[in-house]
mmCIF file of C-alpha atoms and ligand atoms in Angstrom:
data_model
loop_
_atom_site.group_PDB
_atom_site.id
_atom_site.type_symbol
_atom_site.label_atom_id
_atom_site.label_comp_id
_atom_site.label_asym_id
_atom_site.label_seq_id
_atom_site.Cartn_x
_atom_site.Cartn_y
_atom_site.Cartn_z
ATOM 1 C CA UNK A 2 -47.474 -47.311 20.621
ATOM 2 C CA UNK A 3 -47.359 -43.561 20.130
ATOM 3 C CA UNK A 4 -45.654 -42.624 16.936
ATOM 4 C CA UNK A 5 -42.836 -40.070 16.898
ATOM 5 C CA UNK A 6 -43.300 -36.961 14.857
ATOM 6 C CA UNK A 7 -42.016 -38.300 11.509
ATOM 7 C CA UNK A 8 -40.220 -35.015 10.888
ATOM 8 C CA UNK A 9 -38.071 -35.671 13.950
ATOM 9 C CA UNK A 10 -36.543 -38.571 12.011
ATOM 10 C CA UNK A 11 -35.421 -36.353 9.176
ATOM 11 C CA UNK A 12 -31.735 -35.492 9.500
ATOM 12 C CA UNK A 13 -31.203 -31.974 10.894
ATOM 13 C CA UNK A 14 -29.058 -30.946 7.895
ATOM 14 C CA UNK A 15 -31.939 -31.896 5.591
ATOM 15 C CA UNK A 16 -34.489 -30.002 7.717
ATOM 16 C CA UNK A 17 -32.266 -26.948 7.470
ATOM 17 C CA UNK A 18 -32.077 -27.046 3.662
ATOM 18 C CA UNK A 19 -34.158 -24.633 1.634
ATOM 19 C CA UNK A 20 -35.913 -26.313 -1.308
ATOM 20 C CA UNK A 21 -34.169 -25.716 -4.651
ATOM 21 C CA UNK A 22 -36.230 -22.917 -6.082
ATOM 22 C CA UNK A 23 -36.842 -22.550 -9.816
ATOM 23 C CA UNK A 24 -38.638 -19.390 -10.967
ATOM 24 C CA UNK A 25 -41.626 -19.889 -13.274
ATOM 25 C CA UNK A 26 -40.571 -18.012 -16.418
ATOM 26 C CA UNK A 27 -44.117 -17.548 -17.751
ATOM 27 C CA UNK A 28 -43.612 -16.233 -21.283
ATOM 28 C CA UNK A 29 -40.512 -14.208 -20.433
ATOM 29 C CA UNK A 30 -37.324 -14.407 -22.493
ATOM 30 C CA UNK A 31 -35.475 -16.974 -20.437
ATOM 31 C CA UNK A 32 -31.895 -15.911 -19.757
ATOM 32 C CA UNK A 33 -31.564 -17.245 -16.211
ATOM 33 C CA UNK A 34 -30.442 -20.874 -16.514
ATOM 34 C CA UNK A 35 -27.636 -21.095 -19.099
ATOM 35 C CA UNK A 36 -29.788 -22.904 -21.605
ATOM 36 C CA UNK A 37 -28.827 -22.848 -25.280
ATOM 37 C CA UNK A 38 -31.357 -20.643 -27.105
ATOM 38 C CA UNK A 39 -31.309 -22.813 -30.221
ATOM 39 C CA UNK A 40 -33.388 -25.881 -30.885
ATOM 40 C CA UNK A 41 -32.552 -28.833 -33.081
ATOM 41 C CA UNK A 42 -32.509 -27.560 -36.707
ATOM 42 C CA UNK A 43 -35.804 -28.327 -38.488
ATOM 43 C CA UNK A 44 -34.155 -30.615 -41.051
ATOM 44 C CA UNK A 45 -33.076 -32.894 -38.193
ATOM 45 C CA UNK A 46 -36.467 -33.066 -36.516
ATOM 46 C CA UNK A 47 -37.897 -35.774 -38.735
ATOM 47 C CA UNK A 48 -34.848 -38.063 -38.619
ATOM 48 C CA UNK A 49 -34.739 -37.654 -34.816
ATOM 49 C CA UNK A 50 -38.409 -38.572 -34.486
ATOM 50 C CA UNK A 51 -37.832 -41.595 -36.754
ATOM 51 C CA UNK A 52 -35.087 -42.732 -34.384
ATOM 52 C CA UNK A 53 -37.355 -42.294 -31.368
ATOM 53 C CA UNK A 54 -40.209 -44.134 -33.037
ATOM 54 C CA UNK A 55 -38.183 -47.346 -33.000
ATOM 55 C CA UNK A 56 -37.369 -47.128 -29.292
ATOM 56 C CA UNK A 57 -39.028 -49.916 -27.287
ATOM 57 C CA UNK A 58 -40.454 -47.961 -24.367
ATOM 58 C CA UNK A 59 -41.919 -51.148 -22.883
ATOM 59 C CA UNK A 60 -38.358 -52.355 -22.188
ATOM 60 C CA UNK A 61 -35.841 -51.190 -19.617
ATOM 61 C CA UNK A 62 -32.983 -49.142 -21.043
ATOM 62 C CA UNK A 63 -29.538 -50.583 -21.725
ATOM 63 C CA UNK A 64 -28.214 -50.234 -18.156
ATOM 64 C CA UNK A 65 -24.717 -49.274 -19.304
ATOM 65 C CA UNK A 66 -25.939 -47.005 -22.136
ATOM 66 C CA UNK A 67 -23.136 -48.442 -24.270
ATOM 67 C CA UNK A 68 -24.148 -46.589 -27.437
ATOM 68 C CA UNK A 69 -23.923 -43.268 -25.637
ATOM 69 C CA UNK A 70 -20.735 -44.089 -23.756
ATOM 70 C CA UNK A 71 -18.816 -45.326 -26.791
ATOM 71 C CA UNK A 72 -19.727 -42.184 -28.769
ATOM 72 C CA UNK A 73 -18.682 -39.972 -25.837
ATOM 73 C CA UNK A 74 -15.402 -41.855 -25.400
ATOM 74 C CA UNK A 75 -14.624 -41.246 -29.067
ATOM 75 C CA UNK A 76 -15.672 -37.586 -28.942
ATOM 76 C CA UNK A 77 -13.482 -36.940 -25.868
ATOM 77 C CA UNK A 78 -10.538 -38.907 -27.221
ATOM 78 C CA UNK A 79 -10.658 -40.947 -24.013
ATOM 79 C CA UNK A 80 -7.281 -42.327 -23.005
ATOM 80 C CA UNK A 81 -6.433 -45.947 -22.327
ATOM 81 C CA UNK A 82 -7.193 -46.940 -18.724
ATOM 82 C CA UNK A 83 -9.980 -44.394 -18.316
ATOM 83 C CA UNK A 84 -13.704 -45.034 -18.117
ATOM 84 C CA UNK A 85 -16.935 -43.027 -18.237
ATOM 85 C CA UNK A 86 -19.890 -43.029 -15.850
ATOM 86 C CA UNK A 87 -23.146 -41.388 -16.899
ATOM 87 C CA UNK A 88 -25.526 -39.420 -14.729
ATOM 88 C CA UNK A 89 -29.039 -38.081 -15.067
ATOM 89 C CA UNK A 90 -27.451 -34.685 -15.503
ATOM 90 C CA UNK A 91 -24.094 -33.948 -13.905
ATOM 91 C CA UNK A 92 -26.004 -33.001 -10.757
ATOM 92 C CA UNK A 93 -26.601 -36.701 -10.260
ATOM 93 C CA UNK A 94 -22.895 -37.401 -10.700
ATOM 94 C CA UNK A 95 -22.005 -34.832 -8.057
ATOM 95 C CA UNK A 96 -24.372 -36.725 -5.769
ATOM 96 C CA UNK A 97 -22.940 -40.131 -6.695
ATOM 97 C CA UNK A 98 -19.371 -38.939 -6.124
ATOM 98 C CA UNK A 99 -20.301 -37.402 -2.760
ATOM 99 C CA UNK A 100 -22.188 -40.531 -1.740
ATOM 100 C CA UNK A 101 -19.164 -42.669 -2.544
ATOM 101 C CA UNK A 102 -17.024 -40.862 0.055
ATOM 102 C CA UNK A 103 -19.747 -39.771 2.495
ATOM 103 C CA UNK A 104 -18.794 -40.249 6.092
ATOM 104 C CA UNK A 105 -19.573 -38.043 9.064
ATOM 105 C CA UNK A 106 -16.838 -35.540 9.716
ATOM 106 C CA UNK A 107 -15.481 -35.604 6.188
ATOM 107 C CA UNK A 108 -15.172 -32.422 4.175
ATOM 108 C CA UNK A 109 -16.264 -31.371 0.699
ATOM 109 C CA UNK A 110 -14.285 -28.324 -0.386
ATOM 110 C CA UNK A 111 -14.772 -25.802 -3.157
ATOM 111 C CA UNK A 112 -13.727 -22.244 -3.844
ATOM 112 C CA UNK A 113 -16.644 -19.855 -3.700
ATOM 113 C CA UNK A 114 -18.851 -18.390 -4.856
ATOM 114 C CA UNK A 115 -19.346 -21.416 -7.085
ATOM 115 C CA UNK A 116 -22.014 -23.868 -8.174
ATOM 116 C CA UNK A 117 -24.637 -24.196 -5.409
ATOM 117 C CA UNK A 118 -25.108 -27.951 -5.816
ATOM 118 C CA UNK A 119 -21.682 -28.681 -4.284
ATOM 119 C CA UNK A 120 -22.855 -27.229 -0.996
ATOM 120 C CA UNK A 121 -26.330 -28.727 -1.196
ATOM 121 C CA UNK A 122 -25.091 -32.227 -1.989
ATOM 122 C CA UNK A 123 -22.516 -32.075 0.809
ATOM 123 C CA UNK A 124 -25.530 -31.506 3.091
ATOM 124 C CA UNK A 125 -27.557 -34.296 1.425
ATOM 125 C CA UNK A 126 -24.762 -36.736 2.146
ATOM 126 C CA UNK A 127 -24.087 -35.598 5.716
ATOM 127 C CA UNK A 128 -20.672 -34.094 5.085
ATOM 128 C CA UNK A 129 -19.241 -30.747 6.021
ATOM 129 C CA UNK A 130 -18.869 -28.129 3.278
ATOM 130 C CA UNK A 131 -15.891 -25.797 3.337
ATOM 131 C CA UNK A 132 -15.910 -22.858 0.964
ATOM 132 C CA UNK A 133 -12.649 -21.033 0.318
ATOM 133 C CA UNK A 134 -13.441 -17.449 -0.728
ATOM 134 C CA UNK A 135 -12.236 -16.320 -4.128
ATOM 135 C CA UNK A 136 -10.261 -13.087 -4.376
ATOM 136 C CA UNK A 137 -12.647 -10.186 -4.034
ATOM 137 C CA UNK A 138 -11.438 -8.101 -6.951
ATOM 138 C CA UNK A 139 -11.723 -10.535 -9.853
ATOM 139 C CA UNK A 140 -12.880 -13.921 -8.479
ATOM 140 C CA UNK A 141 -9.567 -15.665 -9.118
ATOM 141 C CA UNK A 142 -8.433 -18.470 -6.814
ATOM 142 C CA UNK A 143 -6.827 -17.424 -3.541
ATOM 143 C CA UNK A 144 -4.059 -20.002 -3.730
ATOM 144 C CA UNK A 145 -2.518 -19.400 -0.291
ATOM 145 C CA UNK A 146 -5.993 -19.879 1.222
ATOM 146 C CA UNK A 147 -6.616 -22.981 -0.904
ATOM 147 C CA UNK A 148 -3.299 -24.525 0.190
ATOM 148 C CA UNK A 149 -4.015 -23.847 3.854
ATOM 149 C CA UNK A 150 -7.588 -25.181 3.654
ATOM 150 C CA UNK A 151 -6.588 -28.360 1.838
ATOM 151 C CA UNK A 152 -3.876 -29.064 4.386
ATOM 152 C CA UNK A 153 -6.160 -28.304 7.327
ATOM 153 C CA UNK A 154 -9.351 -30.058 6.231
ATOM 154 C CA UNK A 155 -7.959 -32.879 4.073
ATOM 155 C CA UNK A 156 -11.100 -32.824 1.900
ATOM 156 C CA UNK A 157 -12.569 -36.069 0.617
ATOM 157 C CA UNK A 158 -13.533 -34.205 -2.563
ATOM 158 C CA UNK A 159 -12.607 -30.853 -4.069
ATOM 159 C CA UNK A 160 -14.988 -29.462 -6.699
ATOM 160 C CA UNK A 161 -13.569 -26.990 -9.213
ATOM 161 C CA UNK A 162 -15.999 -25.503 -11.702
ATOM 162 C CA UNK A 163 -13.838 -24.858 -14.794
ATOM 163 C CA UNK A 164 -15.024 -22.276 -15.956
ATOM 164 C CA UNK A 165 -16.652 -21.202 -12.721
ATOM 165 C CA UNK A 166 -20.400 -20.707 -12.332
ATOM 166 C CA UNK A 167 -21.544 -17.988 -11.507
ATOM 167 C CA UNK A 168 -18.423 -15.870 -12.124
ATOM 168 C CA UNK A 169 -17.625 -17.134 -15.638
ATOM 169 C CA UNK A 170 -13.837 -17.164 -15.324
ATOM 170 C CA UNK A 171 -11.438 -20.028 -15.845
ATOM 171 C CA UNK A 172 -8.874 -20.826 -13.158
ATOM 172 C CA UNK A 173 -5.253 -20.929 -14.223
ATOM 173 C CA UNK A 174 -4.439 -24.434 -15.366
ATOM 174 C CA UNK A 175 -1.245 -24.595 -13.248
ATOM 175 C CA UNK A 176 -3.320 -23.715 -10.178
ATOM 176 C CA UNK A 177 -5.751 -26.544 -10.822
ATOM 177 C CA UNK A 178 -2.847 -28.929 -11.274
ATOM 178 C CA UNK A 179 -1.297 -27.712 -8.019
ATOM 179 C CA UNK A 180 -4.585 -28.283 -6.177
ATOM 180 C CA UNK A 181 -4.616 -31.768 -7.618
ATOM 181 C CA UNK A 182 -1.053 -32.279 -6.387
ATOM 182 C CA UNK A 183 -1.910 -31.129 -2.846
ATOM 183 C CA UNK A 184 -5.268 -32.860 -2.446
ATOM 184 C CA UNK A 185 -5.378 -36.134 -0.538
ATOM 185 C CA UNK A 186 -8.767 -37.125 -1.991
ATOM 186 C CA UNK A 187 -10.703 -36.813 -5.223
ATOM 187 C CA UNK A 188 -10.580 -33.669 -7.352
ATOM 188 C CA UNK A 189 -13.532 -33.120 -9.659
ATOM 189 C CA UNK A 190 -13.042 -30.630 -12.469
ATOM 190 C CA UNK A 191 -16.569 -29.684 -13.499
ATOM 191 C CA UNK A 192 -16.484 -28.646 -17.146
ATOM 192 C CA UNK A 193 -20.185 -27.905 -17.630
ATOM 193 C CA UNK A 194 -19.215 -24.939 -19.846
ATOM 194 C CA UNK A 195 -16.495 -26.652 -21.885
ATOM 195 C CA UNK A 196 -18.133 -25.828 -25.259
ATOM 196 C CA UNK A 197 -17.599 -22.123 -24.536
ATOM 197 C CA UNK A 198 -14.182 -22.241 -22.847
ATOM 198 C CA UNK A 199 -10.627 -21.847 -24.112
ATOM 199 C CA UNK A 200 -9.225 -24.730 -22.062
ATOM 200 C CA UNK A 201 -10.150 -28.193 -20.827
ATOM 201 C CA UNK A 202 -8.461 -30.710 -18.555
ATOM 202 C CA UNK A 203 -10.117 -33.676 -20.216
ATOM 203 C CA UNK A 204 -6.714 -34.648 -21.648
ATOM 204 C CA UNK A 205 -5.312 -35.175 -18.135
ATOM 205 C CA UNK A 206 -8.392 -36.874 -16.589
ATOM 206 C CA UNK A 207 -7.208 -40.021 -14.863
ATOM 207 C CA UNK A 208 -3.517 -39.174 -15.426
ATOM 208 C CA UNK A 209 -3.526 -38.799 -11.663
ATOM 209 C CA UNK A 210 -5.934 -41.438 -10.313
ATOM 210 C CA UNK A 211 -7.848 -38.869 -8.201
ATOM 211 C CA UNK A 212 -8.626 -36.510 -11.093
ATOM 212 C CA UNK A 213 -12.141 -36.782 -12.490
ATOM 213 C CA UNK A 214 -13.424 -34.503 -15.257
ATOM 214 C CA UNK A 215 -17.147 -33.955 -15.484
ATOM 215 C CA UNK A 216 -19.118 -32.748 -18.502
ATOM 216 C CA UNK A 217 -22.780 -32.272 -19.309
ATOM 217 C CA UNK A 218 -24.839 -31.941 -22.467
ATOM 218 C CA UNK A 219 -27.144 -29.434 -20.734
ATOM 219 C CA UNK A 220 -25.427 -26.162 -21.575
ATOM 220 C CA UNK A 221 -24.746 -27.136 -25.203
ATOM 221 C CA UNK A 222 -28.401 -27.495 -26.121
ATOM 222 C CA UNK A 223 -29.783 -30.659 -24.542
ATOM 223 C CA UNK A 224 -30.747 -29.590 -21.018
ATOM 224 C CA UNK A 225 -34.096 -31.371 -21.294
ATOM 225 C CA UNK A 226 -32.503 -34.766 -21.873
ATOM 226 C CA UNK A 227 -30.523 -34.790 -18.598
ATOM 227 C CA UNK A 228 -27.173 -36.331 -19.405
ATOM 228 C CA UNK A 229 -23.902 -35.768 -17.600
ATOM 229 C CA UNK A 230 -20.689 -37.730 -17.643
ATOM 230 C CA UNK A 231 -17.584 -38.176 -15.561
ATOM 231 C CA UNK A 232 -14.338 -39.485 -16.995
ATOM 232 C CA UNK A 233 -11.375 -40.704 -14.981
ATOM 233 C CA UNK A 234 -9.271 -43.661 -13.973
ATOM 234 C CA UNK A 235 -11.298 -46.851 -14.582
ATOM 235 C CA UNK A 236 -11.113 -48.314 -11.028
ATOM 236 C CA UNK A 237 -12.377 -45.088 -9.445
ATOM 237 C CA UNK A 238 -15.102 -44.620 -12.064
ATOM 238 C CA UNK A 239 -16.070 -48.262 -11.424
ATOM 239 C CA UNK A 240 -16.751 -47.444 -7.763
ATOM 240 C CA UNK A 241 -18.993 -44.524 -8.746
ATOM 241 C CA UNK A 242 -20.765 -46.792 -11.201
ATOM 242 C CA UNK A 243 -21.817 -49.122 -8.368
ATOM 243 C CA UNK A 244 -23.783 -46.305 -6.764
ATOM 244 C CA UNK A 245 -25.530 -45.370 -9.987
ATOM 245 C CA UNK A 246 -29.086 -46.662 -10.052
ATOM 246 C CA UNK A 247 -29.242 -49.273 -12.815
ATOM 247 C CA UNK A 248 -31.463 -47.493 -15.326
ATOM 248 C CA UNK A 249 -30.665 -43.856 -14.608
ATOM 249 C CA UNK A 250 -30.481 -42.883 -18.291
ATOM 250 C CA UNK A 251 -33.858 -43.480 -19.877
ATOM 251 C CA UNK A 252 -34.379 -44.952 -23.353
ATOM 252 C CA UNK A 253 -35.539 -41.705 -24.966
ATOM 253 C CA UNK A 254 -32.496 -39.867 -23.641
ATOM 254 C CA UNK A 255 -30.145 -42.615 -24.809
ATOM 255 C CA UNK A 256 -31.615 -42.601 -28.312
ATOM 256 C CA UNK A 257 -31.719 -38.794 -28.521
ATOM 257 C CA UNK A 258 -28.161 -38.361 -27.267
ATOM 258 C CA UNK A 259 -26.857 -40.946 -29.734
ATOM 259 C CA UNK A 260 -28.644 -39.022 -32.469
ATOM 260 C CA UNK A 261 -27.256 -35.691 -31.262
ATOM 261 C CA UNK A 262 -23.693 -37.021 -31.040
ATOM 262 C CA UNK A 263 -24.019 -38.329 -34.588
ATOM 263 C CA UNK A 264 -24.697 -34.709 -35.570
ATOM 264 C CA UNK A 265 -22.114 -33.095 -33.291
ATOM 265 C CA UNK A 266 -21.117 -30.320 -35.753
ATOM 266 C CA UNK A 267 -24.617 -28.817 -35.403
ATOM 267 C CA UNK A 268 -23.976 -28.237 -31.711
ATOM 268 C CA UNK A 269 -20.419 -27.053 -32.292
ATOM 269 C CA UNK A 270 -21.722 -24.373 -34.682
ATOM 270 C CA UNK A 271 -24.317 -23.277 -32.111
ATOM 271 C CA UNK A 272 -21.624 -22.983 -29.424
ATOM 272 C CA UNK A 273 -19.442 -20.975 -31.796
ATOM 273 C CA UNK A 274 -22.335 -18.615 -32.451
ATOM 274 C CA UNK A 275 -22.933 -18.213 -28.694
ATOM 275 C CA UNK A 276 -19.241 -17.481 -28.068
ATOM 276 C CA UNK A 277 -19.289 -14.754 -30.711
ATOM 277 C CA UNK A 278 -22.504 -13.269 -29.311
ATOM 278 C CA UNK A 279 -21.020 -13.374 -25.805
ATOM 279 C CA UNK A 280 -18.269 -11.029 -27.029
ATOM 280 C CA UNK A 281 -20.825 -8.604 -28.421
ATOM 281 C CA UNK A 282 -22.980 -8.764 -25.277
ATOM 282 C CA UNK A 283 -19.908 -8.108 -23.120
ATOM 283 C CA UNK A 284 -18.890 -5.068 -25.174
ATOM 284 C CA UNK A 285 -22.365 -3.596 -25.021
ATOM 285 C CA UNK A 286 -22.641 -4.172 -21.250
ATOM 286 C CA UNK A 287 -19.206 -2.650 -20.680
ATOM 287 C CA UNK A 288 -20.296 0.438 -22.601
ATOM 288 C CA UNK A 289 -23.254 1.068 -20.257
ATOM 289 C CA UNK A 290 -22.929 3.529 -17.404
ATOM 290 C CA UNK A 291 -23.011 1.890 -13.983
ATOM 291 C CA UNK A 292 -22.492 -1.662 -15.295
ATOM 292 C CA UNK A 293 -19.365 -3.730 -14.805
ATOM 293 C CA UNK A 294 -19.384 -7.038 -16.658
ATOM 294 C CA UNK A 295 -16.845 -9.745 -15.778
ATOM 295 C CA UNK A 296 -15.206 -11.475 -18.704
ATOM 296 C CA UNK A 297 -16.552 -14.959 -19.246
ATOM 297 C CA UNK A 298 -15.485 -18.276 -20.738
ATOM 298 C CA UNK A 299 -19.011 -19.651 -20.350
ATOM 299 C CA UNK A 300 -22.402 -18.965 -21.974
ATOM 300 C CA UNK A 301 -23.349 -16.353 -19.395
ATOM 301 C CA UNK A 302 -22.009 -13.046 -18.128
ATOM 302 C CA UNK A 303 -21.879 -11.918 -14.509
ATOM 303 C CA UNK A 304 -22.251 -8.178 -14.098
ATOM 304 C CA UNK A 305 -22.293 -5.728 -11.247
ATOM 305 C CA UNK A 306 -24.593 -2.726 -11.041
ATOM 306 C CA UNK A 307 -24.319 0.315 -8.783
ATOM 307 C CA UNK A 308 -24.832 -0.509 -5.081
ATOM 308 C CA UNK A 309 -28.304 -1.310 -3.840
ATOM 309 C CA UNK A 310 -30.256 -1.543 -7.104
ATOM 310 C CA UNK A 311 -29.716 -5.145 -8.274
ATOM 311 C CA UNK A 312 -33.057 -6.431 -6.972
ATOM 312 C CA UNK A 313 -35.019 -3.584 -8.517
ATOM 313 C CA UNK A 314 -33.182 -3.909 -11.835
ATOM 314 C CA UNK A 315 -33.971 -7.626 -11.808
ATOM 315 C CA UNK A 316 -37.661 -6.939 -11.100
ATOM 316 C CA UNK A 317 -37.803 -4.224 -13.739
ATOM 317 C CA UNK A 318 -36.342 -6.570 -16.372
ATOM 318 C CA UNK A 319 -38.882 -9.198 -15.346
ATOM 319 C CA UNK A 320 -41.689 -6.688 -15.896
ATOM 320 C CA UNK A 321 -40.291 -6.015 -19.343
ATOM 321 C CA UNK A 322 -40.381 -9.729 -20.114
ATOM 322 C CA UNK A 323 -36.757 -10.710 -19.508
ATOM 323 C CA UNK A 324 -35.807 -13.210 -16.825
ATOM 324 C CA UNK A 325 -32.202 -13.223 -15.598
ATOM 325 C CA UNK A 326 -30.663 -14.354 -12.299
ATOM 326 C CA UNK A 327 -30.340 -12.115 -9.277
ATOM 327 C CA UNK A 328 -27.297 -13.160 -7.228
ATOM 328 C CA UNK A 329 -27.109 -10.060 -5.082
ATOM 329 C CA UNK A 330 -28.182 -11.770 -1.863
ATOM 330 C CA UNK A 331 -25.208 -14.149 -1.953
ATOM 331 C CA UNK A 332 -21.892 -13.531 -0.198
ATOM 332 C CA UNK A 333 -19.283 -11.854 -2.419
ATOM 333 C CA UNK A 334 -21.932 -11.253 -5.098
ATOM 334 C CA UNK A 335 -23.468 -8.066 -3.750
ATOM 335 C CA UNK A 336 -25.009 -6.014 -6.593
ATOM 336 C CA UNK A 337 -24.445 -8.868 -9.065
ATOM 337 C CA UNK A 338 -26.740 -10.216 -11.739
ATOM 338 C CA UNK A 339 -26.095 -13.028 -14.216
ATOM 339 C CA UNK A 340 -27.416 -13.174 -17.744
ATOM 340 C CA UNK A 341 -27.289 -16.159 -20.094
ATOM 341 C CA UNK A 342 -26.171 -15.439 -23.661
ATOM 342 C CA UNK A 343 -29.316 -15.841 -25.759
ATOM 343 C CA UNK A 344 -29.967 -15.406 -29.468
ATOM 344 C CA UNK A 345 -28.898 -12.014 -30.918
ATOM 345 C CA UNK A 346 -32.552 -10.884 -30.843
ATOM 346 C CA UNK A 347 -32.968 -11.919 -27.190
ATOM 347 C CA UNK A 348 -29.715 -10.212 -26.229
ATOM 348 C CA UNK A 349 -30.879 -6.998 -27.863
ATOM 349 C CA UNK A 350 -34.231 -7.088 -26.043
ATOM 350 C CA UNK A 351 -32.341 -7.666 -22.789
ATOM 351 C CA UNK A 352 -29.892 -4.798 -23.385
ATOM 352 C CA UNK A 353 -32.665 -2.379 -24.352
ATOM 353 C CA UNK A 354 -34.653 -3.349 -21.248
ATOM 354 C CA UNK A 355 -31.549 -3.016 -19.064
ATOM 355 C CA UNK A 356 -30.867 0.443 -20.471
ATOM 356 C CA UNK A 357 -34.421 1.406 -19.607
ATOM 357 C CA UNK A 358 -34.251 -0.129 -16.109
ATOM 358 C CA UNK A 359 -31.034 1.676 -15.272
ATOM 359 C CA UNK A 360 -32.930 4.824 -16.261
HETATM 360 C C1 PLP B 22 -25.410 -26.318 -14.852
HETATM 361 C C2 PLP B 22 -24.272 -26.883 -14.111
HETATM 362 C C3 PLP B 22 -24.221 -28.248 -13.793
HETATM 363 C C4 PLP B 22 -25.415 -29.149 -13.876
HETATM 364 O O1 PLP B 22 -25.635 -29.625 -15.079
HETATM 365 P P1 PLP B 22 -26.681 -30.794 -15.354
HETATM 366 O O2 PLP B 22 -25.897 -31.719 -16.177
HETATM 367 O O3 PLP B 22 -27.783 -30.109 -16.078
HETATM 368 O O4 PLP B 22 -27.129 -31.408 -14.058
HETATM 369 C C5 PLP B 22 -23.073 -28.750 -13.204
HETATM 370 N N1 PLP B 22 -22.057 -27.936 -12.895
HETATM 371 C C6 PLP B 22 -22.087 -26.616 -13.148
HETATM 372 C C7 PLP B 22 -20.918 -25.779 -12.776
HETATM 373 C C8 PLP B 22 -23.197 -26.047 -13.756
HETATM 374 O O5 PLP B 22 -23.237 -24.729 -13.951
#
């Protein structure tokens, strides 16, 4: 029997996707991906390696990663009746949550511009993605538009990045709570940047059964380990947990995260440092001619340059050994670039190079 072209079996929405592209940084100063510039302090290296040495890599991991989950529950002050599900990064949790509601014709909704994975994962899971544009002037929520869209599309899930990537701002808390009130389905508050933000909704996670708060260890210094978490009402989290592949958090990650959480103040001090340096970076950007930075509650700053030059500024920085993110091809982000807050030395190299590139 003649075989069909195997590609004809691939779902059209998958065929249409562009592969997720990650730029090879070479030996550039890497300020494109919101990584923490600081490594584990040297005095913790040896104790960490001792912990890893004991890990039985011939055995499957603890499927529930109890050691990690109990430490996280304590660190978050998790309320009675809530539970935690862990993902291989919060990207995996976005996928698990989408998969749990995925049915043709259903809608995933988010304000935009926002985190690209919401749109991509809606496509992975065969759902429709509705993006409600943010207000043009300052990227705040357009509440009348949000109300109308929620009523019209009755989204299965609403994703709210709090603070928002790539704009860096935090929505007003009352607005998030109103969206929660209006939404018929699940509302995921994605707090990837919580260590750098002035507010969190983790205290109200699960207070309404549809409210799930998501966190990740990536932006606070452990991006290589891949660990994300979602906290919410135990029955709902239990459904997500069924879709989690049994051993999604590997033994080295479990042991390393337990170690890191036992030394949480180290990471809190790093985040504090980054928040202070963000202030300095913002002031110096704001003082440059032809640059408009947007204030940020995350570990990056979005900034606008004069029309038409974003791509060449990005390329010029790259030539001078600094890699940032060019967002200028995206809707509502014309002329915009995004820089991660690095170490003070990295930030200075970036600012000097930017000054040069703006000529
Ligand atoms: C970086 C980021 C994530 C993904 O984090 P991982 O845990 O590394 O998968 C999720 N949400 C937002 C808004 C992000 O910016």
